[in-house]
Tab-separated table of C-alpha atoms and ligand atoms in Angstrom:
chain	number	residue	atom	x	y	z
A	1	UNK	CA	-24.805	-12.483	-10.309
A	2	UNK	CA	-21.754	-10.284	-10.895
A	3	UNK	CA	-23.444	-7.136	-10.945
A	4	UNK	CA	-25.157	-8.317	-7.838
A	5	UNK	CA	-21.712	-8.186	-6.581
A	6	UNK	CA	-21.575	-4.822	-8.294
A	7	UNK	CA	-23.327	-3.088	-6.426
A	8	UNK	CA	-22.457	-3.308	-2.959
A	9	UNK	CA	-19.111	-3.549	-4.136
A	10	UNK	CA	-19.688	0.154	-5.895
A	11	UNK	CA	-17.550	-0.929	-8.739
A	12	UNK	CA	-17.517	1.254	-11.839
A	13	UNK	CA	-16.553	-0.763	-14.234
A	14	UNK	CA	-14.973	-4.429	-14.874
A	15	UNK	CA	-12.761	-4.714	-18.350
A	16	UNK	CA	-12.466	-8.756	-19.049
A	17	UNK	CA	-9.625	-8.880	-21.451
A	18	UNK	CA	-9.143	-11.872	-23.520
A	19	UNK	CA	-6.288	-12.302	-26.555
A	20	UNK	CA	-6.095	-15.942	-27.133
A	21	UNK	CA	-2.901	-16.120	-29.620
A	22	UNK	CA	-1.364	-14.085	-26.443
A	23	UNK	CA	-2.467	-16.371	-23.735
A	24	UNK	CA	-3.965	-13.225	-21.793
A	25	UNK	CA	-7.018	-14.067	-19.799
A	26	UNK	CA	-6.783	-11.135	-17.698
A	27	UNK	CA	-9.607	-8.909	-15.883
A	28	UNK	CA	-8.633	-4.820	-14.909
A	29	UNK	CA	-11.327	-3.556	-12.301
A	30	UNK	CA	-11.830	0.644	-11.990
A	31	UNK	CA	-13.425	1.038	-8.590
A	32	UNK	CA	-14.620	4.734	-7.662
A	33	UNK	CA	-12.592	8.190	-10.306
A	34	UNK	CA	-14.236	10.350	-7.946
A	35	UNK	CA	-10.978	11.440	-7.286
A	36	UNK	CA	-9.366	10.615	-10.579
A	37	UNK	CA	-8.472	8.510	-12.856
A	38	UNK	CA	-8.529	4.590	-10.684
A	39	UNK	CA	-4.251	3.803	-10.577
A	40	UNK	CA	-3.411	0.290	-8.787
A	41	UNK	CA	-1.043	-2.832	-9.585
A	42	UNK	CA	-0.991	-5.487	-11.745
A	43	UNK	CA	-0.987	-8.542	-10.196
A	44	UNK	CA	0.351	-12.071	-11.784
A	45	UNK	CA	-1.679	-15.482	-9.898
A	46	UNK	CA	-1.917	-18.500	-11.340
A	47	UNK	CA	-6.057	-18.133	-10.165
A	48	UNK	CA	-7.332	-21.691	-9.471
A	49	UNK	CA	-10.478	-20.577	-10.421
A	50	UNK	CA	-11.851	-17.730	-12.841
A	51	UNK	CA	-14.296	-16.702	-9.189
A	52	UNK	CA	-11.139	-16.354	-7.186
A	53	UNK	CA	-9.407	-13.900	-9.539
A	54	UNK	CA	-13.009	-11.437	-9.760
A	55	UNK	CA	-12.898	-11.531	-6.069
A	56	UNK	CA	-9.262	-10.760	-5.698
A	57	UNK	CA	-9.691	-7.806	-8.608
A	58	UNK	CA	-12.891	-7.085	-6.618
A	59	UNK	CA	-11.249	-6.867	-3.090
A	60	UNK	CA	-8.024	-5.409	-3.904
A	61	UNK	CA	-9.402	-2.329	-6.330
A	62	UNK	CA	-12.081	-1.377	-3.841
A	63	UNK	CA	-8.231	-1.311	-1.194
A	64	UNK	CA	-6.820	1.365	-3.601
A	65	UNK	CA	-9.633	3.539	-3.783
A	66	UNK	CA	-9.250	3.259	0.439
A	67	UNK	CA	-5.535	3.725	-0.607
A	68	UNK	CA	-5.433	6.023	-2.635
A	69	UNK	CA	-7.750	8.507	-0.784
A	70	UNK	CA	-6.246	8.646	2.815
A	71	UNK	CA	-2.948	9.738	0.936
A	72	UNK	CA	-4.131	12.882	-0.744
A	73	UNK	CA	-4.070	11.754	-4.232
A	74	UNK	CA	-6.255	12.782	-6.861
A	75	UNK	CA	-6.486	8.677	-8.150
A	76	UNK	CA	-9.099	7.020	-8.075
A	77	UNK	CA	-8.336	3.000	-7.243
A	78	UNK	CA	-8.742	0.116	-9.846
A	79	UNK	CA	-6.376	-2.814	-10.185
A	80	UNK	CA	-5.592	-5.124	-12.257
A	81	UNK	CA	-4.975	-9.195	-12.514
A	82	UNK	CA	-3.599	-11.804	-15.149
A	83	UNK	CA	-4.562	-15.430	-14.726
A	84	UNK	CA	-0.910	-17.032	-14.808
A	85	UNK	CA	1.601	-18.669	-13.671
A	86	UNK	CA	4.205	-15.838	-13.345
A	87	UNK	CA	7.097	-18.880	-14.046
A	88	UNK	CA	5.770	-20.228	-17.151
A	89	UNK	CA	3.713	-18.340	-18.097
A	90	UNK	CA	4.482	-14.332	-18.863
A	91	UNK	CA	6.170	-13.667	-22.319
A	92	UNK	CA	6.289	-10.002	-24.586
A	93	UNK	CA	2.602	-10.729	-26.558
A	94	UNK	CA	1.251	-11.799	-23.201
A	95	UNK	CA	2.308	-8.116	-21.557
A	96	UNK	CA	1.522	-6.093	-24.576
A	97	UNK	CA	-1.701	-7.708	-25.576
A	98	UNK	CA	-2.584	-6.288	-21.613
A	99	UNK	CA	-1.091	-3.260	-21.902
A	100	UNK	CA	-2.953	-2.528	-25.564
A	101	UNK	CA	-6.597	-3.226	-23.046
A	102	UNK	CA	-4.929	-0.601	-21.011
A	103	UNK	CA	-4.734	2.104	-23.453
A	104	UNK	CA	-7.763	1.543	-24.631
A	105	UNK	CA	-9.724	2.244	-21.485
A	106	UNK	CA	-7.494	6.274	-22.054
A	107	UNK	CA	-6.800	6.654	-19.116
A	108	UNK	CA	-9.547	6.262	-16.886
A	109	UNK	CA	-7.236	3.210	-15.033
A	110	UNK	CA	-3.314	3.398	-14.903
A	111	UNK	CA	-1.706	0.263	-13.976
A	112	UNK	CA	2.118	-0.273	-11.547
A	113	UNK	CA	3.904	-3.029	-10.584
A	114	UNK	CA	2.254	-5.327	-7.925
A	115	UNK	CA	3.300	-9.451	-6.691
A	116	UNK	CA	4.574	-10.921	-9.402
A	117	UNK	CA	5.732	-8.446	-12.130
A	118	UNK	CA	8.567	-6.597	-12.337
A	119	UNK	CA	10.274	-3.721	-14.161
A	120	UNK	CA	10.874	-5.754	-17.237
A	121	UNK	CA	7.484	-7.411	-17.506
A	122	UNK	CA	6.284	-3.477	-17.637
A	123	UNK	CA	8.341	-2.403	-20.554
A	124	UNK	CA	6.238	-4.125	-22.784
A	125	UNK	CA	3.179	-2.936	-21.077
A	126	UNK	CA	4.683	0.868	-22.085
A	127	UNK	CA	5.526	0.130	-26.018
A	128	UNK	CA	1.835	0.027	-25.683
A	129	UNK	CA	0.037	2.007	-23.692
A	130	UNK	CA	1.602	5.333	-21.269
A	131	UNK	CA	-1.346	4.674	-18.745
A	132	UNK	CA	1.352	2.454	-17.002
A	133	UNK	CA	4.037	3.489	-13.232
A	134	UNK	CA	7.017	1.294	-12.175
A	135	UNK	CA	8.546	1.354	-15.468
A	136	UNK	CA	13.130	1.825	-15.643
A	137	UNK	CA	14.105	4.955	-14.453
A	138	UNK	CA	15.286	5.638	-17.257
A	139	UNK	CA	11.273	6.130	-19.084
A	140	UNK	CA	10.944	8.886	-15.859
A	141	UNK	CA	10.015	5.536	-13.448
A	142	UNK	CA	11.084	6.454	-9.541
A	143	UNK	CA	12.613	2.685	-9.108
A	144	UNK	CA	12.667	0.772	-5.919
A	145	UNK	CA	9.754	3.017	-3.275
A	146	UNK	CA	11.497	0.541	-0.315
A	147	UNK	CA	12.805	3.955	0.713
A	148	UNK	CA	10.568	6.502	0.648
A	149	UNK	CA	7.659	3.465	1.999
A	150	UNK	CA	10.373	3.349	5.199
A	151	UNK	CA	10.470	7.552	5.503
A	152	UNK	CA	6.535	7.159	4.936
A	153	UNK	CA	6.270	4.731	7.697
A	154	UNK	CA	8.159	6.857	10.002
A	155	UNK	CA	6.475	10.058	9.880
A	156	UNK	CA	2.853	7.852	9.887
A	157	UNK	CA	4.826	6.834	13.146
A	158	UNK	CA	5.754	10.140	14.777
A	159	UNK	CA	2.056	10.872	14.655
A	160	UNK	CA	0.501	7.350	16.193
A	161	UNK	CA	3.498	8.224	19.243
A	162	UNK	CA	2.487	12.034	20.013
A	163	UNK	CA	-1.297	10.536	19.308
A	164	UNK	CA	-0.580	7.552	22.396
A	165	UNK	CA	2.273	9.791	23.933
A	166	UNK	CA	2.170	13.449	23.410
A	167	UNK	CA	6.372	13.235	22.558
A	168	UNK	CA	7.443	11.800	19.086
A	169	UNK	CA	11.070	12.013	19.354
A	170	UNK	CA	11.475	8.471	18.171
A	171	UNK	CA	14.182	7.808	19.865
A	172	UNK	CA	12.971	8.192	23.082
A	173	UNK	CA	10.781	4.716	22.371
A	174	UNK	CA	11.808	1.190	22.106
A	175	UNK	CA	10.676	-0.600	18.591
A	176	UNK	CA	10.288	-4.450	17.208
A	177	UNK	CA	10.408	-4.907	13.896
A	178	UNK	CA	8.763	-7.907	12.356
A	179	UNK	CA	10.897	-8.438	9.164
A	180	UNK	CA	13.966	-6.522	7.783
A	181	UNK	CA	13.933	-6.968	3.921
A	182	UNK	CA	14.128	-3.558	1.914
A	183	UNK	CA	11.104	-2.131	3.343
A	184	UNK	CA	12.096	-3.268	6.879
A	185	UNK	CA	16.120	-2.085	6.781
A	186	UNK	CA	15.620	0.671	5.676
A	187	UNK	CA	12.979	1.286	8.575
A	188	UNK	CA	14.948	0.059	11.060
A	189	UNK	CA	18.176	2.911	10.161
A	190	UNK	CA	15.740	5.648	10.395
A	191	UNK	CA	14.878	3.887	13.712
A	192	UNK	CA	18.393	3.452	14.796
A	193	UNK	CA	20.115	6.951	13.300
A	194	UNK	CA	17.459	8.550	15.957
A	195	UNK	CA	18.868	6.284	18.675
A	196	UNK	CA	16.099	3.660	19.553
A	197	UNK	CA	16.345	0.275	20.676
A	198	UNK	CA	15.978	-1.646	17.874
A	199	UNK	CA	14.473	-5.462	18.327
A	200	UNK	CA	14.353	-7.081	14.596
A	201	UNK	CA	13.589	-10.980	13.583
A	202	UNK	CA	13.525	-12.365	10.088
A	203	UNK	CA	13.658	-15.723	8.992
A	204	UNK	CA	16.773	-14.659	7.116
A	205	UNK	CA	19.448	-14.660	8.984
A	206	UNK	CA	22.020	-12.681	7.077
A	207	UNK	CA	19.190	-10.370	7.636
A	208	UNK	CA	19.517	-10.252	11.415
A	209	UNK	CA	23.270	-10.093	10.944
A	210	UNK	CA	23.376	-7.110	9.367
A	211	UNK	CA	20.605	-5.132	11.431
A	212	UNK	CA	22.849	-6.776	13.985
A	213	UNK	CA	26.002	-5.376	12.843
A	214	UNK	CA	26.010	-2.652	10.472
A	215	UNK	CA	22.852	-1.059	12.587
A	216	UNK	CA	22.844	-2.347	16.498
A	217	UNK	CA	20.102	-3.591	16.302
A	218	UNK	CA	18.882	-6.769	19.248
A	219	UNK	CA	18.208	-9.666	17.685
A	220	UNK	CA	14.745	-11.721	18.452
A	221	UNK	CA	13.442	-15.181	17.630
A	222	UNK	CA	10.773	-15.287	15.008
A	223	UNK	CA	7.879	-16.238	17.199
A	224	UNK	CA	9.877	-13.740	20.242
A	225	UNK	CA	9.102	-11.120	18.848
A	226	UNK	CA	5.775	-11.201	20.300
A	227	UNK	CA	7.322	-10.837	23.297
A	228	UNK	CA	9.697	-8.221	23.656
A	229	UNK	CA	9.095	-5.610	25.907
A	230	UNK	CA	8.872	-2.984	23.254
A	231	UNK	CA	6.730	0.412	23.098
A	232	UNK	CA	6.133	-0.160	19.713
A	233	UNK	CA	5.000	-3.603	17.524
A	234	UNK	CA	6.209	-3.034	13.959
A	235	UNK	CA	5.188	-5.192	11.481
A	236	UNK	CA	7.161	-5.798	7.911
A	237	UNK	CA	7.021	-8.274	7.392
A	238	UNK	CA	3.658	-10.552	7.034
A	239	UNK	CA	0.465	-9.815	6.700
A	240	UNK	CA	-2.394	-10.635	9.458
A	241	UNK	CA	0.388	-10.782	12.459
A	242	UNK	CA	-2.132	-9.390	14.240
A	243	UNK	CA	-4.729	-11.871	15.120
A	244	UNK	CA	-5.716	-13.729	18.614
A	245	UNK	CA	-3.016	-15.756	19.026
A	246	UNK	CA	-0.066	-12.765	18.889
A	247	UNK	CA	-2.095	-10.050	20.403
A	248	UNK	CA	-2.651	-11.547	24.145
A	249	UNK	CA	1.020	-11.374	24.254
A	250	UNK	CA	1.836	-8.315	22.433
A	251	UNK	CA	2.980	-5.747	25.318
A	252	UNK	CA	3.194	-2.466	23.258
A	253	UNK	CA	0.775	0.776	23.011
A	254	UNK	CA	1.358	1.367	19.572
A	255	UNK	CA	1.551	-0.618	16.207
A	256	UNK	CA	2.559	0.514	12.805
A	257	UNK	CA	4.759	-0.986	10.367
A	258	UNK	CA	5.067	-0.938	6.107
A	259	UNK	CA	2.486	-4.181	6.149
A	260	UNK	CA	-0.110	-5.150	4.211
A	261	UNK	CA	-3.441	-6.160	6.265
A	262	UNK	CA	-1.720	-6.468	9.697
A	263	UNK	CA	-4.840	-6.685	11.189
A	264	UNK	CA	-6.105	-11.076	10.836
A	265	UNK	CA	-9.390	-9.528	10.760
A	266	UNK	CA	-12.400	-6.213	12.221
A	267	UNK	CA	-12.768	-7.517	15.367
A	268	UNK	CA	-9.073	-8.263	16.035
A	269	UNK	CA	-8.673	-4.604	15.306
A	270	UNK	CA	-12.161	-3.592	18.084
A	271	UNK	CA	-9.696	-5.317	20.227
A	272	UNK	CA	-6.828	-3.694	20.013
A	273	UNK	CA	-8.807	-0.331	20.491
A	274	UNK	CA	-10.204	-2.345	23.823
A	275	UNK	CA	-6.664	-2.806	24.560
A	276	UNK	CA	-6.108	0.568	24.616
A	277	UNK	CA	-3.758	-0.293	22.008
A	278	UNK	CA	-2.907	3.087	18.880
A	279	UNK	CA	-2.923	1.225	15.858
A	280	UNK	CA	-1.943	3.426	13.001
A	281	UNK	CA	-3.841	1.733	9.820
A	282	UNK	CA	-1.714	0.400	7.908
A	283	UNK	CA	-2.887	1.234	3.903
A	284	UNK	CA	-2.013	5.037	5.028
A	285	UNK	CA	0.699	4.200	6.955
A	286	UNK	CA	2.127	1.743	4.200
A	287	UNK	CA	1.790	4.929	1.269
A	288	UNK	CA	4.378	5.973	0.906
A	289	UNK	CA	5.167	3.586	-2.667
A	290	UNK	CA	2.364	4.033	-4.538
A	291	UNK	CA	2.792	7.978	-3.946
A	292	UNK	CA	6.024	8.181	-5.589
A	293	UNK	CA	4.434	5.893	-8.324
A	294	UNK	CA	1.832	8.343	-8.486
A	295	UNK	CA	4.257	11.348	-9.380
A	296	UNK	CA	5.885	10.060	-11.746
A	297	UNK	CA	2.189	10.270	-13.724
A	298	UNK	CA	3.302	14.033	-14.027
A	299	UNK	CA	7.602	13.893	-14.324
A	300	UNK	CA	9.256	11.986	-11.025
A	301	UNK	CA	10.869	14.283	-9.015
A	302	UNK	CA	12.699	12.977	-5.744
A	303	UNK	CA	12.065	16.254	-3.988
A	304	UNK	CA	8.483	16.249	-3.780
A	305	UNK	CA	8.557	12.898	-3.558
A	306	UNK	CA	10.204	13.289	-0.288
A	307	UNK	CA	7.503	16.175	0.152
A	308	UNK	CA	4.656	14.088	0.147
A	309	UNK	CA	5.890	10.740	2.556
A	310	UNK	CA	5.909	13.782	5.192
A	311	UNK	CA	1.656	13.859	4.503
A	312	UNK	CA	1.569	11.316	5.707
A	313	UNK	CA	2.291	11.934	9.276
A	314	UNK	CA	-0.546	14.252	8.609
A	315	UNK	CA	-2.959	11.757	7.137
A	316	UNK	CA	-2.363	9.628	10.030
A	317	UNK	CA	-2.679	12.337	12.840
A	318	UNK	CA	-6.097	13.062	11.196
A	319	UNK	CA	-6.762	9.139	11.242
A	320	UNK	CA	-6.899	9.372	15.491
A	321	UNK	CA	-8.298	13.272	15.105
A	322	UNK	CA	-11.592	11.100	13.680
A	323	UNK	CA	-11.792	7.917	15.729
A	324	UNK	CA	-11.070	10.416	18.336
A	325	UNK	CA	-14.362	12.472	17.526
A	326	UNK	CA	-16.359	9.740	16.312
A	327	UNK	CA	-15.282	6.851	18.937
A	328	UNK	CA	-14.559	4.049	16.764
A	329	UNK	CA	-11.309	1.801	15.987
A	330	UNK	CA	-8.294	3.727	13.694
A	331	UNK	CA	-9.106	0.905	11.389
A	332	UNK	CA	-12.170	2.052	10.473
A	333	UNK	CA	-11.841	6.646	11.287
A	334	UNK	CA	-9.650	5.709	7.640
A	335	UNK	CA	-12.122	3.932	6.004
A	336	UNK	CA	-14.236	7.493	6.979
A	337	UNK	CA	-11.504	9.848	5.795
A	338	UNK	CA	-11.583	8.164	2.669
A	339	UNK	CA	-14.861	8.331	2.782
A	340	UNK	CA	-15.642	11.235	3.227
A	341	UNK	CA	-12.635	12.951	1.376
A	342	UNK	CA	-14.530	11.186	-1.648
A	343	UNK	CA	-18.075	12.329	-1.195
A	344	UNK	CA	-16.450	16.007	0.374
A	345	UNK	CA	-14.307	16.525	-3.420
A	346	UNK	CA	-17.599	14.629	-5.499
A	347	UNK	CA	-19.023	16.944	-4.304
A	348	UNK	CA	-16.840	20.068	-5.887
A	349	UNK	CA	-17.399	18.099	-9.013
A	350	UNK	CA	-20.713	18.598	-9.444
A	351	UNK	CA	-21.232	19.405	-12.959
A	352	UNK	CA	-23.302	22.258	-12.520
A	353	UNK	CA	-20.359	24.264	-11.023
A	354	UNK	CA	-18.363	24.010	-13.834
A	355	UNK	CA	-15.020	21.686	-12.128
A	356	UNK	CA	-13.864	18.962	-14.386
A	357	UNK	CA	-12.999	16.411	-13.574
A	358	UNK	CA	-8.880	16.097	-13.774
A	359	UNK	CA	-7.463	14.130	-16.614
A	360	UNK	CA	-4.219	12.237	-17.139
A	361	UNK	CA	-3.004	11.997	-21.169
A	362	UNK	CA	0.026	10.052	-20.346
A	363	UNK	CA	3.239	9.538	-19.237
A	364	UNK	CA	4.334	13.573	-19.643
A	365	UNK	CA	6.939	13.757	-22.763
A	366	UNK	CA	6.593	10.131	-24.029
B	1	NAD	P1	10.508	-8.047	1.531
B	1	NAD	O1	10.064	-9.225	0.435
B	1	NAD	O2	12.283	-6.992	0.946
B	1	NAD	O3	11.277	-8.340	2.948
B	1	NAD	C1	10.116	-8.998	3.894
B	1	NAD	C2	10.938	-9.468	4.964
B	1	NAD	O4	9.975	-10.064	5.210
B	1	NAD	C3	12.076	-10.604	4.149
B	1	NAD	O5	13.205	-9.858	4.766
B	1	NAD	C4	11.467	-11.891	4.669
B	1	NAD	O6	12.685	-12.647	5.107
B	1	NAD	C5	10.805	-11.318	5.919
B	1	NAD	N1	9.898	-11.988	6.449
B	1	NAD	C6	8.851	-13.553	5.990
B	1	NAD	N2	8.323	-13.841	6.764
B	1	NAD	C7	8.675	-13.941	7.700
B	1	NAD	C8	8.277	-13.928	9.585
B	1	NAD	N3	7.338	-15.253	9.476
B	1	NAD	N4	8.482	-13.169	10.279
B	1	NAD	C9	9.726	-12.106	10.270
B	1	NAD	N5	10.480	-12.100	9.226
B	1	NAD	C10	9.641	-12.521	7.742
B	1	NAD	O7	9.537	-6.953	1.194
B	1	NAD	P2	9.553	-4.873	1.672
B	1	NAD	O8	9.292	-4.963	-0.178
B	1	NAD	O9	9.757	-5.191	2.803
B	1	NAD	O10	7.901	-5.064	2.648
B	1	NAD	C11	7.139	-5.974	3.657
B	1	NAD	C12	5.655	-5.364	3.816
B	1	NAD	O11	5.738	-4.074	3.423
B	1	NAD	C13	5.240	-6.013	2.632
B	1	NAD	O12	4.218	-6.381	3.439
B	1	NAD	C14	4.603	-5.185	1.767
B	1	NAD	O13	3.423	-5.830	1.074
B	1	NAD	C15	4.897	-4.256	2.198
B	1	NAD	N6	4.754	-3.212	1.706
B	1	NAD	C16	5.584	-2.393	0.529
B	1	NAD	C17	5.908	-1.426	-0.193
B	1	NAD	C18	7.814	-1.296	-0.715
B	1	NAD	O14	7.406	-0.316	-0.975
B	1	NAD	N7	8.231	-2.556	-0.846
B	1	NAD	C19	4.699	-0.698	0.011
B	1	NAD	C20	3.458	-0.725	0.025
B	1	NAD	C21	3.719	-2.397	1.802
């Protein structure tokens, strides 16, 4: 049954990790390693069943293949999940046991933080393996990715504005930003620095007040954000906010934000295109976080990180070109761009050409 699923999803390797004493039940999934070692976060979640955990790790690891490929990284897609409650089940032994499994894969999977995991957990993982990113800055970690993600989102936005209006002057347009959290607040700041008109909402009133007082935004209600007359709708909070209920209300010409999984489903993505709205695919726009941690692999450097964020402009522009070339919605064009890159680089690595796949030897200096 599982092999049948893997035949459809195209996964290369799925590792079930068990350590009774440490209470570890984890699954590591390597989806595709054509571009390089599989990088993707570790999630800890109280899954109701093992099937649910398997489905999640397969879905998330596949997503990382596409995200890393579109980001232009020499990395494949992978993900890991620990079945457990992050509020109750964490221990040194648990994370060290997990780290030993990561180490046993000899660099084919590189782990990172995801939902339910923090930098302290990663410190335990790091005791057992160097195939880890997102550790504390004292170990060469890259720190909070949010400002980078926000800057990358700005690059994606400029590409989308250029595609839609032939004008990427951010300050000439108006924005409805949903969520003024870690990424949203930084993004708002960047928009306001360029003189843009910014409407903002958040369930946390203090954050809205800050956006208004410190950055001069216009506060709107949680539901009102879908009705404001703004050129760009920028989801920076939750997924699924572009859906059957909200889409008919949106007056924007462009959708571009940092949130993951913005489209409720593919049909909505098709409808967005039909309505002439330019959607900048979320996983291309918000790749700043993964780009940042990817740089930890050969020694983190802030300047290289900022330079890398700017490539998001070209990635998103390329997606709009593919959408135009093939007459498809941008969410499909992003997938196509990833698949084309994996196929092209995969061909270069054919053994008869004598070009080996890149390898990863652990954190430099560790
Ligand atoms: P965050 O938790 O700091 O911010 C999210 C904000 O959204 C919070 O302030 C929260 O109060 C608000 N919010 C929640 N529900 C809301 C609602 N219904 N209406 C309005 N506001 C609501 O998270 P973040 O790190 O800023 O990430 C934001 C989004 O970007 C998430 O979807 C995340 O997965 C994605 N993302 C973040 C990064 C990163 O570097 N942090 C990287 C890639 C993707």
